[in-house]
């Protein structure tokens, strides 16, 4: 599937929300996809007796971003898994976070790469999963305001209607960026809306701002529908992460598969560093112009944020997310960082180099 965006209306703008990690839906709409290797030959499980790894991803097959998007497009995941006796089967979930969570919880998939927010919700609610690598350590957000508003900073939005989805990463972004500027959230008129609904409200000029994913904000700005006044581009500590997570039992029984996926993500990072233009062209298959992605990733064109290593920064961001989820009563159980993150498989990868 490929989107050819020619003109803008509410239907066309809705497409952008499949690209980001949507968090507001609950049903599962999986699309199965068997990858090809670098020679474009179908991997045949029967012929080569490969064990299948079922990998869940949000969106549809040409809309995966971050290191995983490159690793899938270039065939790195299939190649690295095949070396150790596995083959991947990708299942795409158009309803994103909660749908991927349900698939992991019900053993329908083995591994997934998606946002840290739904992963942490899953673990906090008893899901037996472990994060074993990083997909993008700097997932970003932005603030879009009306073109005709005399708004130059977030403080200028005090007393005005602002949109974000409560109980999602958008609320986390709203709260944390206000804290960054020592602003009181009670001085803002918050409206619980995002995604297509939020875009419709904003387009009708019934609200002054949307706190949303940076890709969304940049795309809408590129179409003249608003202007971006702030983002996490220069404030990565306010952003979130996209992570690789697996069912604990699967990882314990198939450590070589986890290490192979890490190798594929490492190759994707190296490819991105050497070929940024091709990376943007890969992402643009989603129908969003390359210029949007160039701006979105402009903070670091070495793509160091695609490093699969689990670092102290990874853990610090996870701790902040755990605190946010518990303090805002989004989850009832407060887990620890060690409950959800393991470095075991990255350590195995390092020792195998």
PDB file of C-alpha atoms in Angstrom, residues 1-5 15 60 62-63 281 284-287:
ATOM      1  CA  UNK A   1       0.000   0.000   0.000  1.00  0.00           C
ATOM      2  CA  UNK A   2       1.204   3.477  -0.757  1.00  0.00           C
ATOM      3  CA  UNK A   3      -0.450   6.812  -0.196  1.00  0.00           C
ATOM      4  CA  UNK A   4      -0.313   9.418  -2.939  1.00  0.00           C
ATOM      5  CA  UNK A   5      -1.272  12.642  -1.211  1.00  0.00           C
ATOM      6  CA  UNK A  15      -3.232   9.071   6.870  1.00  0.00           C
ATOM      7  CA  UNK A  60       1.165  -1.058   7.516  1.00  0.00           C
ATOM      8  CA  UNK A  62       5.530   0.622   4.071  1.00  0.00           C
ATOM      9  CA  UNK A  63       5.024   2.859   7.088  1.00  0.00           C
ATOM     10  CA  UNK A 281      13.375   8.064   0.600  1.00  0.00           C
ATOM     11  CA  UNK A 284       8.713   8.677   2.145  1.00  0.00           C
ATOM     12  CA  UNK A 285       7.157   5.488   0.749  1.00  0.00           C
ATOM     13  CA  UNK A 286       4.480   6.214   3.347  1.00  0.00           C
ATOM     14  CA  UNK A 287       3.338   9.194   1.274  1.00  0.00           C
TER      15      UNK A 287
END
